[in-house]
Amino acid sequence: MNLNNETLETLKKLRTIHWNFNDKEVTDQEISTITKHCMRAANATNLSNYSIIVVDDVDVIKKITSNPCKTKCLVFCLDYNRIAGTASHLGYDYFPEVSWYGFIGGIFDVSILTQTAVIAAKSLGIDSLITNAIFRQDIRDIKKILKLPEKYCFPVMTLLLGHSDKPDTQTIGRLSANHVVHKGTYTPISDISHEDIIAEFDNIYPEYLNEQYPHYLDWYHQVWEKPSEYSKRGKSSKLDEQIYEVLRESGFNV
Ligand SMILES: Cc1cc2nc3c(=O)[nH]c(=O)nc-3n(C[C@H](O)[C@H](O)[C@H](O)COP(=O)(O)O)c2cc1C
């Protein structure tokens, strides 16, 4: 059996470009090929309850991501406006708030859609960055800038697409599957060597190791997870609370 093919090769080459895309353009034709093919992703009840906003204005990209990235950007939104609008058109005037189930299902749809776009882009030789940047800002501003409908529409994933000067072989890597894939039933963490996991992270991020941080996870827990406005474990920040508020204003019953 051949366990290698072009698709698996594309998956092996996936990598994130952290904002520093070069000036090479992603063409409109490439963008429409990516958007058309990512919509092949599975979606609940096959209603396509999402919208993709293609942003190519550098000023708008800067406003919504806080990064002056000269590239193209797709904002993947949960969007129940088509189904609500057509319901009303057909005389079904009882379109309810989107339930928790609908919301979570929609998040799955949008996530799969985004990753399928990442793969489609890579197959065309285009690199990407998925970012949560919009959630580090006032989500009401983001909705206004993109002219998103007030109700039933919420931006979820932001994807920047572009080219990079980084050599194609340079990828960050992942934990090995034996720490992540459980056969039959779950293997408790106590049965797994913590040392192995710590060492694997050191291998993935050697540039973070020094006297102060003997392991990557020392840096992670002391620097990255240090309490900040948008990164407080287990506690809601003002931004988190605002996201909830805007979701509820937008008709999502979460
Ligand atoms: C939901 C999500 C949000 C992310 N947000 C950011 C971000 O805001 N900034 C960034 O530089 N990378 C972001 N990333 C990219 C990850 O940091 C990156 O995928 C990870 O470090 C692994 O690197 P690789 O994709 O090159 O293998 C995000 C990825 C995901 C899936």
Short mmCIF file of C-alpha atoms and ligand atoms in Angstrom, two decimals:
data_model
loop_
_atom_site.label_atom_id
_atom_site.label_comp_id
_atom_site.label_asym_id
_atom_site.label_seq_id
_atom_site.Cartn_x
_atom_site.Cartn_y
_atom_site.Cartn_z
CA MET A 1 0.00 0.00 0.00
CA ASN A 2 1.34 3.43 -0.91
CA LEU A 3 1.34 5.53 2.26
CA ASN A 4 2.74 8.56 0.58
CA ASN A 5 1.14 10.91 -1.90
CA GLU A 6 0.93 14.56 -2.88
CA THR A 7 -1.75 15.36 -0.29
CA LEU A 8 0.30 13.89 2.58
CA GLU A 9 3.38 15.75 1.30
CA THR A 10 1.38 19.00 1.40
CA LEU A 11 0.30 18.24 4.99
CA LYS A 12 3.92 17.57 6.02
CA LYS A 13 4.91 20.98 4.65
CA LEU A 14 2.25 22.97 6.55
CA ARG A 15 3.76 25.74 8.62
CA THR A 16 2.78 29.09 10.03
CA ILE A 17 4.34 32.35 8.93
CA HIS A 18 4.19 34.66 11.93
CA TRP A 19 3.24 37.88 10.11
CA ASN A 20 6.47 38.35 8.11
CA PHE A 21 5.12 37.55 4.67
CA ASN A 22 7.10 38.91 1.71
CA ASP A 23 5.72 41.19 -1.01
CA LYS A 24 4.80 38.46 -3.51
CA GLU A 25 1.12 38.82 -4.27
CA VAL A 26 -1.54 36.21 -3.73
CA THR A 27 -3.73 36.72 -6.81
CA ASP A 28 -7.51 37.08 -6.82
CA GLN A 29 -7.69 33.91 -8.88
CA GLU A 30 -5.75 32.02 -6.19
CA ILE A 31 -8.03 33.42 -3.50
CA SER A 32 -11.15 32.32 -5.37
CA THR A 33 -9.64 28.85 -5.94
CA ILE A 34 -8.92 28.56 -2.20
CA THR A 35 -12.35 29.77 -1.10
CA LYS A 36 -14.15 27.55 -3.61
CA HIS A 37 -12.24 24.44 -2.54
CA CYS A 38 -12.34 25.04 1.22
CA MET A 39 -16.12 24.99 0.97
CA ARG A 40 -15.79 21.27 0.19
CA ALA A 41 -15.23 20.83 3.95
CA ALA A 42 -17.95 18.94 5.80
CA ASN A 43 -20.53 21.14 7.52
CA ALA A 44 -23.47 20.47 9.79
CA THR A 45 -26.71 19.78 7.88
CA ASN A 46 -24.87 21.11 4.81
CA LEU A 47 -26.36 24.58 5.29
CA SER A 48 -23.03 26.46 4.98
CA ASN A 49 -23.90 28.71 7.89
CA TYR A 50 -20.79 30.81 7.44
CA SER A 51 -19.43 33.67 5.40
CA ILE A 52 -15.89 34.39 4.27
CA ILE A 53 -14.84 38.04 4.07
CA VAL A 54 -11.91 38.49 1.69
CA VAL A 55 -9.88 41.50 2.82
CA ASP A 56 -7.12 42.84 0.60
CA ASP A 57 -6.94 46.41 1.87
CA VAL A 58 -3.73 46.65 3.92
CA ASP A 59 -5.19 49.37 6.14
CA VAL A 60 -8.18 47.19 7.00
CA ILE A 61 -5.91 44.21 7.70
CA LYS A 62 -3.88 46.43 10.01
CA LYS A 63 -7.02 47.65 11.79
CA ILE A 64 -8.46 44.19 12.39
CA THR A 65 -5.22 42.34 13.22
CA SER A 66 -3.05 45.19 14.59
CA ASN A 67 -0.37 44.07 12.16
CA PRO A 68 0.75 45.89 9.03
CA CYS A 69 0.76 42.80 6.87
CA LYS A 70 0.93 43.43 3.11
CA THR A 71 -0.98 40.33 2.20
CA LYS A 72 -4.51 38.99 1.82
CA CYS A 73 -6.75 37.97 4.63
CA LEU A 74 -9.85 35.82 4.96
CA VAL A 75 -12.15 36.34 7.93
CA PHE A 76 -14.31 33.27 8.51
CA CYS A 77 -17.58 34.16 10.22
CA LEU A 78 -20.40 32.16 11.69
CA ASP A 79 -23.37 33.43 9.70
CA TYR A 80 -26.99 32.43 10.08
CA ASN A 81 -28.30 35.37 8.02
CA ARG A 82 -28.96 33.34 4.88
CA ILE A 83 -30.99 30.73 6.75
CA ALA A 84 -32.82 33.39 8.81
CA GLY A 85 -33.46 35.57 5.72
CA THR A 86 -34.76 32.72 3.58
CA ALA A 87 -36.93 31.52 6.50
CA SER A 88 -38.56 34.91 6.66
CA HIS A 89 -38.90 35.04 2.85
CA LEU A 90 -40.77 31.73 2.93
CA GLY A 91 -43.04 33.00 5.70
CA TYR A 92 -41.36 31.18 8.59
CA ASP A 93 -41.16 34.19 10.86
CA TYR A 94 -40.00 32.50 13.97
CA PHE A 95 -36.26 32.30 13.46
CA PRO A 96 -34.99 31.83 17.01
CA GLU A 97 -31.72 32.81 18.62
CA VAL A 98 -28.91 30.46 17.69
CA SER A 99 -28.68 27.85 20.44
CA TRP A 100 -25.52 26.70 22.21
CA TYR A 101 -25.67 23.57 20.02
CA GLY A 102 -25.92 25.70 16.87
CA PHE A 103 -23.09 27.91 18.08
CA ILE A 104 -20.69 25.04 18.85
CA GLY A 105 -21.66 23.29 15.61
CA GLY A 106 -20.98 26.53 13.74
CA ILE A 107 -17.55 26.88 15.39
CA PHE A 108 -16.71 23.35 14.18
CA ASP A 109 -17.85 24.22 10.65
CA VAL A 110 -15.81 27.42 10.55
CA SER A 111 -12.70 25.73 12.00
CA ILE A 112 -12.80 22.91 9.44
CA LEU A 113 -13.42 25.45 6.69
CA THR A 114 -10.39 27.48 7.76
CA GLN A 115 -8.03 24.52 7.95
CA THR A 116 -9.23 23.30 4.57
CA ALA A 117 -8.36 26.75 3.19
CA VAL A 118 -4.90 26.43 4.76
CA ILE A 119 -4.36 23.11 2.99
CA ALA A 120 -5.77 24.37 -0.33
CA ALA A 121 -3.44 27.39 -0.11
CA LYS A 122 -0.39 25.26 0.68
CA SER A 123 -1.17 23.00 -2.28
CA LEU A 124 -0.84 26.16 -4.42
CA GLY A 125 2.47 27.04 -2.71
CA ILE A 126 0.89 29.72 -0.50
CA ASP A 127 1.71 29.97 3.23
CA SER A 128 -0.60 31.08 5.97
CA LEU A 129 -1.21 32.33 9.47
CA ILE A 130 -4.34 31.51 11.44
CA THR A 131 -4.70 34.15 14.12
CA ASN A 132 -6.92 35.07 17.05
CA ALA A 133 -5.81 38.70 16.68
CA ILE A 134 -9.36 40.06 16.31
CA PHE A 135 -10.20 38.76 19.79
CA ARG A 136 -7.45 40.91 21.27
CA GLN A 137 -9.37 43.98 20.16
CA ASP A 138 -12.78 45.53 20.48
CA ILE A 139 -14.96 42.98 18.69
CA ARG A 140 -17.64 45.65 18.08
CA ASP A 141 -15.07 47.66 16.08
CA ILE A 142 -14.20 44.58 14.04
CA LYS A 143 -17.88 44.01 13.25
CA LYS A 144 -18.25 47.66 12.20
CA ILE A 145 -15.08 47.74 10.06
CA LEU A 146 -16.16 44.62 8.17
CA LYS A 147 -19.80 45.80 8.06
CA LEU A 148 -20.95 42.49 9.49
CA PRO A 149 -24.70 42.22 10.06
CA GLU A 150 -25.70 43.03 13.64
CA LYS A 151 -27.54 39.74 14.11
CA TYR A 152 -26.53 36.13 13.56
CA CYS A 153 -23.04 36.90 12.31
CA PHE A 154 -19.83 36.63 14.30
CA PRO A 155 -16.20 36.57 13.14
CA VAL A 156 -14.38 33.43 14.32
CA MET A 157 -11.16 32.69 12.46
CA THR A 158 -8.79 35.04 10.66
CA LEU A 159 -6.47 33.61 8.04
CA LEU A 160 -3.63 35.53 6.40
CA LEU A 161 -2.34 34.12 3.16
CA GLY A 162 0.96 34.99 1.57
CA HIS A 163 4.47 34.02 0.62
CA SER A 164 7.58 33.82 2.72
CA ASP A 165 11.35 33.87 2.30
CA LYS A 166 11.70 31.22 5.02
CA PRO A 167 13.10 27.97 3.57
CA ASP A 168 10.26 25.57 2.83
CA THR A 169 11.68 22.80 5.02
CA GLN A 170 11.58 24.92 8.18
CA THR A 171 8.59 23.77 10.26
CA ILE A 172 8.15 23.82 14.02
CA GLY A 173 7.12 20.21 14.54
CA ARG A 174 4.68 18.60 16.93
CA LEU A 175 4.63 16.26 19.93
CA SER A 176 4.94 12.68 18.79
CA ALA A 177 1.66 10.84 18.25
CA ASN A 178 2.24 8.44 21.18
CA HIS A 179 1.60 11.35 23.60
CA VAL A 180 -1.57 12.39 21.85
CA VAL A 181 -3.21 9.31 20.33
CA HIS A 182 -4.82 6.94 22.85
CA LYS A 183 -5.56 3.41 21.71
CA GLY A 184 -8.96 2.04 22.79
CA THR A 185 -9.19 4.03 26.01
CA TYR A 186 -7.52 7.09 27.50
CA THR A 187 -4.02 6.68 28.95
CA PRO A 188 -3.76 8.90 32.05
CA ILE A 189 -0.99 11.48 32.07
CA SER A 190 0.52 9.78 35.17
CA ASP A 191 1.29 6.74 33.01
CA ILE A 192 3.20 8.87 30.52
CA SER A 193 6.69 10.15 31.17
CA HIS A 194 6.48 13.87 31.88
CA GLU A 195 10.22 14.02 31.20
CA ASP A 196 9.62 12.72 27.67
CA ILE A 197 7.00 15.39 26.98
CA ILE A 198 9.20 18.16 28.41
CA ALA A 199 12.14 16.91 26.32
CA GLU A 200 10.01 16.81 23.18
CA PHE A 201 8.98 20.44 23.66
CA ASP A 202 12.68 21.34 24.16
CA ASN A 203 13.40 19.66 20.87
CA ILE A 204 10.63 21.61 19.12
CA TYR A 205 11.71 25.00 20.56
CA PRO A 206 15.50 24.84 21.24
CA GLU A 207 15.83 28.61 20.77
CA TYR A 208 13.94 29.26 24.03
CA LEU A 209 16.39 27.32 26.25
CA ASN A 210 18.92 29.15 28.39
CA GLU A 211 20.07 29.34 32.03
CA GLN A 212 16.89 31.10 33.12
CA TYR A 213 14.63 28.71 31.25
CA PRO A 214 16.16 25.22 31.19
CA HIS A 215 13.09 23.95 29.37
CA TYR A 216 10.74 25.47 26.83
CA LEU A 217 7.86 24.80 29.25
CA ASP A 218 9.67 26.93 31.91
CA TRP A 219 9.53 29.82 29.44
CA TYR A 220 5.94 28.98 28.52
CA HIS A 221 4.66 28.99 32.11
CA GLN A 222 6.70 31.98 33.26
CA VAL A 223 6.48 34.26 30.24
CA TRP A 224 3.74 33.26 27.81
CA GLU A 225 1.10 32.21 30.34
CA LYS A 226 1.98 35.07 32.67
CA PRO A 227 -1.32 36.75 33.58
CA SER A 228 -2.15 39.47 31.09
CA GLU A 229 -5.29 41.17 29.85
CA TYR A 230 -6.18 38.36 27.45
CA SER A 231 -4.42 35.39 28.97
CA LYS A 232 -5.60 34.64 32.48
CA ARG A 233 -6.14 30.97 33.05
CA GLY A 234 -9.63 30.30 34.32
CA LYS A 235 -10.53 33.96 34.67
CA SER A 236 -12.58 36.09 32.33
CA SER A 237 -10.85 39.20 31.07
CA LYS A 238 -12.73 42.33 29.98
CA LEU A 239 -12.22 41.24 26.40
CA ASP A 240 -13.68 37.78 27.12
CA GLU A 241 -16.72 39.40 28.72
CA GLN A 242 -17.14 41.71 25.75
CA ILE A 243 -17.02 38.75 23.37
CA TYR A 244 -19.85 37.11 25.34
CA GLU A 245 -21.86 40.34 25.28
CA VAL A 246 -21.44 40.80 21.53
CA LEU A 247 -22.29 37.16 20.89
CA ARG A 248 -25.54 37.57 22.84
CA GLU A 249 -26.33 40.91 21.11
CA SER A 250 -25.74 39.11 17.79
CA GLY A 251 -28.38 36.49 18.51
CA PHE A 252 -26.20 33.68 19.80
CA ASN A 253 -27.72 32.22 22.95
CA VAL A 254 -24.45 31.29 24.69
C1 LIG B 1 -6.66 29.28 16.60
C2 LIG B 1 -5.23 29.67 16.33
C3 LIG B 1 -4.79 30.94 16.67
C4 LIG B 1 -3.48 31.33 16.41
N1 LIG B 1 -3.11 32.62 16.70
C5 LIG B 1 -1.86 33.04 16.36
C6 LIG B 1 -1.50 34.41 16.54
O1 LIG B 1 -2.31 35.24 16.97
N2 LIG B 1 -0.25 34.78 16.21
C7 LIG B 1 0.67 33.91 15.69
O2 LIG B 1 1.79 34.32 15.39
N3 LIG B 1 0.35 32.59 15.48
C8 LIG B 1 -0.89 32.15 15.79
N4 LIG B 1 -1.26 30.84 15.55
C9 LIG B 1 -0.29 29.94 14.90
C10 LIG B 1 0.35 28.98 15.88
O3 LIG B 1 1.21 29.67 16.74
C11 LIG B 1 1.14 27.93 15.07
O4 LIG B 1 0.23 27.17 14.31
C12 LIG B 1 1.92 26.99 15.98
O5 LIG B 1 2.92 27.70 16.64
C13 LIG B 1 2.56 25.84 15.22
O6 LIG B 1 3.41 26.34 14.24
P1 LIG B 1 3.37 25.75 12.75
O7 LIG B 1 1.94 25.95 12.25
O8 LIG B 1 4.39 26.54 11.98
O9 LIG B 1 3.74 24.31 12.81
C14 LIG B 1 -2.56 30.41 15.81
C15 LIG B 1 -3.00 29.14 15.46
C16 LIG B 1 -4.33 28.77 15.69
C17 LIG B 1 -4.81 27.40 15.26
#
